[in-house]
Tab-separated table of C-alpha atoms in Angstrom:
chain	number	residue	atom	x	y	z
A	1	MET	CA	46.799	-15.394	-47.681
A	2	SER	CA	43.144	-14.372	-47.923
A	3	THR	CA	40.621	-17.163	-48.267
A	4	GLU	CA	37.692	-14.867	-49.057
A	5	THR	CA	35.552	-16.166	-51.900
A	6	ARG	CA	33.924	-13.787	-54.322
A	7	PRO	CA	30.618	-14.454	-56.103
A	8	ASP	CA	30.919	-15.709	-59.666
A	9	PRO	CA	29.457	-12.985	-61.960
A	10	THR	CA	28.581	-15.637	-64.544
A	11	ALA	CA	26.595	-17.766	-62.076
A	12	PRO	CA	22.791	-17.689	-62.424
A	13	PRO	CA	21.003	-15.429	-59.917
A	14	SER	CA	19.828	-17.069	-56.715
A	15	ARG	CA	16.156	-17.614	-55.997
A	16	GLY	CA	16.228	-14.834	-53.412
A	17	ALA	CA	17.740	-12.411	-55.925
A	18	ARG	CA	15.065	-13.295	-58.459
A	19	VAL	CA	12.280	-12.739	-55.930
A	20	ARG	CA	13.724	-9.362	-54.886
A	21	SER	CA	14.096	-8.349	-58.529
A	22	MET	CA	10.515	-9.373	-59.310
A	23	LEU	CA	9.151	-7.409	-56.346
A	24	HIS	CA	11.218	-4.354	-57.249
A	25	ARG	CA	10.001	-4.456	-60.843
A	26	ALA	CA	6.387	-4.874	-59.740
A	27	LEU	CA	6.646	-1.888	-57.371
A	28	THR	CA	8.378	0.248	-60.003
A	29	SER	CA	5.726	-0.598	-62.595
A	30	GLU	CA	2.945	0.203	-60.128
A	31	VAL	CA	4.412	3.613	-59.280
A	32	ARG	CA	5.063	4.484	-62.929
A	33	GLY	CA	1.538	3.445	-63.836
A	34	TYR	CA	-0.008	5.882	-61.363
A	35	ALA	CA	2.508	8.569	-62.353
A	36	SER	CA	1.601	8.082	-66.017
A	37	ILE	CA	-2.106	8.459	-65.230
A	38	GLY	CA	-1.231	11.705	-63.454
A	39	ARG	CA	0.778	12.866	-66.471
A	40	ALA	CA	-2.132	12.039	-68.765
A	41	ILE	CA	-4.549	14.037	-66.618
A	42	ALA	CA	-2.120	16.979	-66.506
A	43	ARG	CA	-1.219	16.501	-70.201
A	44	ARG	CA	2.489	16.516	-69.405
A	45	PRO	CA	4.314	13.772	-71.333
A	46	ALA	CA	7.818	12.849	-70.176
A	47	ILE	CA	9.695	14.786	-72.855
A	48	PRO	CA	12.836	16.832	-72.024
A	49	GLN	CA	12.884	20.556	-72.664
A	50	GLY	CA	13.830	21.203	-76.277
A	51	GLY	CA	13.156	17.581	-77.195
A	52	THR	CA	10.641	15.707	-79.318
A	53	GLY	CA	8.473	12.762	-78.308
A	54	LEU	CA	7.886	9.956	-80.806
A	55	GLY	CA	5.152	7.444	-80.077
A	56	TYR	CA	5.327	3.665	-80.463
A	57	HIS	CA	1.879	2.627	-79.229
A	58	ARG	CA	-0.160	2.719	-82.458
A	59	PRO	CA	0.095	-1.019	-83.329
A	60	VAL	CA	-1.350	-2.094	-79.951
A	61	LEU	CA	-3.612	0.865	-79.146
A	62	THR	CA	-6.829	-0.790	-80.317
A	63	ILE	CA	-6.063	-4.016	-78.442
A	64	LEU	CA	-5.386	-2.151	-75.192
A	65	ILE	CA	-8.575	-0.091	-75.485
A	66	VAL	CA	-10.628	-3.248	-76.109
A	67	PHE	CA	-9.130	-4.965	-73.050
A	68	ILE	CA	-9.783	-1.902	-70.895
A	69	ALA	CA	-13.378	-1.668	-72.092
A	70	LEU	CA	-13.989	-5.375	-71.458
A	71	SER	CA	-12.496	-5.108	-67.969
A	72	ALA	CA	-14.673	-2.091	-67.183
A	73	VAL	CA	-17.786	-4.039	-68.256
A	74	GLU	CA	-16.683	-7.173	-66.397
A	75	ILE	CA	-16.442	-5.488	-62.980
A	76	PRO	CA	-20.168	-4.676	-62.506
A	77	ILE	CA	-21.239	-7.999	-64.053
A	78	LEU	CA	-19.100	-10.014	-61.607
A	79	ASP	CA	-20.234	-7.762	-58.780
A	80	LEU	CA	-23.864	-8.614	-59.524
A	81	ILE	CA	-23.093	-12.337	-59.672
A	82	VAL	CA	-21.279	-12.506	-56.311
A	83	HIS	CA	-23.299	-9.758	-54.603
A	84	PRO	CA	-24.877	-12.124	-52.000
A	85	TRP	CA	-21.438	-13.233	-50.737
A	86	PRO	CA	-19.489	-10.244	-49.339
A	87	ALA	CA	-16.433	-12.382	-48.533
A	88	VAL	CA	-16.124	-13.168	-52.223
A	89	ARG	CA	-17.505	-9.929	-53.606
A	90	ILE	CA	-15.082	-7.533	-51.932
A	91	PRO	CA	-11.797	-9.258	-52.993
A	92	ILE	CA	-13.089	-9.672	-56.561
A	93	LEU	CA	-14.133	-6.019	-56.653
A	94	ILE	CA	-10.724	-4.897	-55.379
A	95	LEU	CA	-8.869	-7.087	-57.882
A	96	GLY	CA	-11.096	-5.934	-60.723
A	97	ILE	CA	-10.569	-2.248	-59.986
A	98	TRP	CA	-6.834	-2.771	-59.510
A	99	GLY	CA	-6.543	-4.666	-62.809
A	100	LEU	CA	-8.479	-1.997	-64.669
A	101	THR	CA	-6.336	0.756	-63.138
A	102	TRP	CA	-3.159	-1.139	-64.036
A	103	MET	CA	-4.201	-1.442	-67.685
A	104	VAL	CA	-5.140	2.243	-67.821
A	105	GLY	CA	-1.727	3.019	-66.315
A	106	LEU	CA	-0.027	0.889	-68.977
A	107	LEU	CA	-1.884	2.682	-71.765
A	108	CYS	CA	-1.050	6.068	-70.261
A	109	ALA	CA	2.598	5.041	-69.879
A	110	MET	CA	2.859	4.082	-73.536
A	111	ILE	CA	1.433	7.466	-74.538
A	112	MET	CA	3.041	9.674	-71.871
A	113	ARG	CA	6.479	7.978	-71.951
A	114	PRO	CA	7.367	8.052	-75.673
A	115	HIS	CA	10.762	7.655	-77.272
A	116	THR	CA	12.481	11.029	-77.065
A	117	VAL	CA	15.041	12.894	-79.129
A	118	GLY	CA	16.536	15.858	-77.302
A	119	PRO	CA	19.652	17.931	-76.637
A	120	ASP	CA	21.164	15.332	-74.286
A	121	GLY	CA	20.568	12.360	-76.591
A	122	ILE	CA	17.816	9.840	-77.185
A	123	ARG	CA	15.745	7.670	-74.894
A	124	VAL	CA	14.375	4.313	-75.978
A	125	ARG	CA	11.222	3.551	-74.015
A	126	SER	CA	8.517	0.931	-73.836
A	127	GLY	CA	5.582	0.747	-71.455
A	128	LEU	CA	6.169	0.906	-67.721
A	129	GLU	CA	9.771	-0.312	-67.453
A	130	ILE	CA	12.044	0.285	-70.432
A	131	ASP	CA	13.984	3.569	-70.455
A	132	VAL	CA	17.397	3.354	-72.146
A	133	ALA	CA	19.384	6.575	-72.599
A	134	LEU	CA	22.032	7.120	-75.285
A	135	ALA	CA	24.193	10.257	-75.579
A	136	TRP	CA	24.862	11.880	-78.951
A	137	ASP	CA	28.613	11.322	-78.525
A	138	ASP	CA	27.931	7.573	-78.552
A	139	ILE	CA	25.755	7.615	-81.699
A	140	ALA	CA	27.342	7.209	-85.129
A	141	SER	CA	24.227	7.123	-87.324
A	142	ILE	CA	20.452	6.727	-87.314
A	143	ALA	CA	18.592	5.253	-90.270
A	144	ILE	CA	15.158	3.963	-91.212
A	145	ASP	CA	15.406	0.194	-91.550
A	146	ARG	CA	12.256	-1.869	-91.113
A	147	ARG	CA	12.847	-5.413	-89.917
A	148	VAL	CA	10.581	-8.211	-88.712
A	149	ASP	CA	12.127	-10.721	-86.297
A	150	GLU	CA	10.973	-14.180	-85.340
A	151	PRO	CA	8.521	-14.249	-82.403
A	152	LYS	CA	10.131	-14.531	-78.950
A	153	THR	CA	13.538	-13.437	-80.270
A	154	PRO	CA	15.554	-12.069	-77.287
A	155	CYS	CA	15.874	-8.290	-77.177
A	156	ILE	CA	19.641	-8.718	-76.761
A	157	THR	CA	21.329	-10.675	-79.551
A	158	GLY	CA	25.107	-10.521	-79.371
A	159	THR	CA	25.855	-6.798	-79.184
A	160	GLU	CA	22.515	-5.687	-80.632
A	161	TYR	CA	19.565	-4.448	-78.600
A	162	ALA	CA	16.136	-4.468	-80.257
A	163	GLU	CA	13.085	-2.899	-78.597
A	164	ARG	CA	10.376	-4.300	-80.847
A	165	MET	CA	6.680	-3.658	-81.228
A	166	GLN	CA	4.905	-6.837	-82.340
A	167	ASP	CA	8.256	-8.293	-83.502
A	168	GLU	CA	9.035	-5.256	-85.687
A	169	THR	CA	11.566	-2.423	-85.635
A	170	ASN	CA	11.957	0.409	-88.133
A	171	ILE	CA	14.834	2.526	-86.760
A	172	GLU	CA	18.448	1.366	-86.579
A	173	ILE	CA	21.009	3.226	-84.460
A	174	GLU	CA	24.683	2.470	-84.974
A	175	LEU	CA	26.942	3.390	-82.055
A	176	GLU	CA	30.445	4.815	-82.223
A	177	ARG	CA	31.702	2.374	-79.614
A	178	PRO	CA	30.359	-0.347	-77.318
A	179	VAL	CA	27.964	1.222	-74.813
A	180	THR	CA	26.675	-0.382	-71.631
A	181	ILE	CA	22.912	-0.239	-71.208
A	182	ARG	CA	20.828	-1.559	-68.327
A	183	LEU	CA	17.537	-3.407	-68.777
A	184	PRO	CA	14.961	-4.282	-66.096
A	185	GLY	CA	15.464	-7.548	-64.260
A	186	LEU	CA	18.417	-9.892	-63.927
A	187	ALA	CA	20.755	-11.565	-66.402
A	188	PRO	CA	20.591	-12.990	-68.974
A	189	ARG	CA	17.618	-10.965	-70.217
A	190	GLY	CA	17.996	-8.013	-67.875
A	191	GLY	CA	20.895	-6.300	-66.174
A	192	ALA	CA	23.873	-4.656	-67.882
A	193	HIS	CA	24.632	-5.364	-71.547
A	194	GLU	CA	27.277	-3.950	-73.866
A	195	VAL	CA	25.812	-3.079	-77.267
A	196	THR	CA	27.010	-1.552	-80.532
A	197	ARG	CA	23.643	-1.319	-82.294
A	198	VAL	CA	20.133	-0.406	-81.144
A	199	ARG	CA	16.923	-1.035	-83.059
A	200	LEU	CA	13.473	0.260	-82.119
A	201	TRP	CA	9.944	0.791	-83.400
A	202	THR	CA	8.358	4.209	-83.729
A	203	ASP	CA	5.018	5.121	-85.260
A	204	GLU	CA	6.690	7.930	-87.230
A	205	PRO	CA	10.140	6.842	-88.463
A	206	ARG	CA	10.538	9.794	-90.820
A	207	ALA	CA	9.718	12.261	-88.042
A	208	TYR	CA	12.185	10.433	-85.772
A	209	LEU	CA	14.932	10.872	-88.352
A	210	ASP	CA	14.055	14.542	-88.899
A	211	ALA	CA	14.143	15.201	-85.136
A	212	ALA	CA	17.534	13.506	-84.743
A	213	ARG	CA	19.281	15.018	-87.779
A	214	PRO	CA	20.113	18.474	-86.266
A	215	PHE	CA	21.615	16.908	-83.140
A	216	LEU	CA	23.625	14.379	-85.136
A	217	THR	CA	24.980	17.161	-87.346
A	218	ALA	CA	25.933	19.262	-84.309
A	219	ALA	CA	27.683	16.285	-82.675
A	220	ALA	CA	29.672	15.401	-85.809
C-alpha cells in the first residue's frame, strides 16, 4: 500500500510559494510596463483584429498624471540636495528614475491594455496584471448595471468576480455556466476561481454594450 502523501489543496500557501509568486508578479509587471510604453510609442494598443477596445482609466487618469509630474519634479530636487555625496546620490537617482518609469508604464498599460470585445470573446483587464478572457459560448448576457461596493471588498465574492475602478462597476456579465478564471497571485485572492457572474468598470458602458451586441446575437 502506498504511503505517499499529497499536498492539501485547501492548505495556505507556504512562505516559499508566496515569495516565488511575489517575485513572478513583480517581474511580469515590470516586463508589461516596458511593453506598454513601447505600445504607446508605436500607438499599437493590445486589441485583437476585428475587436474594440474600451477604456477604464478615466476615473484615475488625473491622479496618475499628478503623481508622475510630482515624481519627475522630485528627481532633480533630490539630486541637488544629495549631490555632494555620490554614494547616496546614485542609488537615489536610480530609484527615482525607476519609480518614474514604473508609473509611466502603469499609465501606458491602463491605456494600451483596455477591456476588449472581439470575435473570440471579451477580455477583462486592469493595469499591469489583470487579463481575464471569456468566450462568447460562456456568456449568457451583458447589461449596464452600475454598482458601488464597500471599500476593500474582495474581487471574488462567492461565484462573482468584480473588477472595480474606485469601488464601482457598471457592466454585469452573466455566464451560461460556471467558468474557471485565473487571477494573479495565490489563493485565496489569486489563483483559479469558478465564477458565474463578472462585473467590471468601463468608461463607456453604452459603447461596450453596442460592441458586444453583434457577437452575442451571433452566438445565440
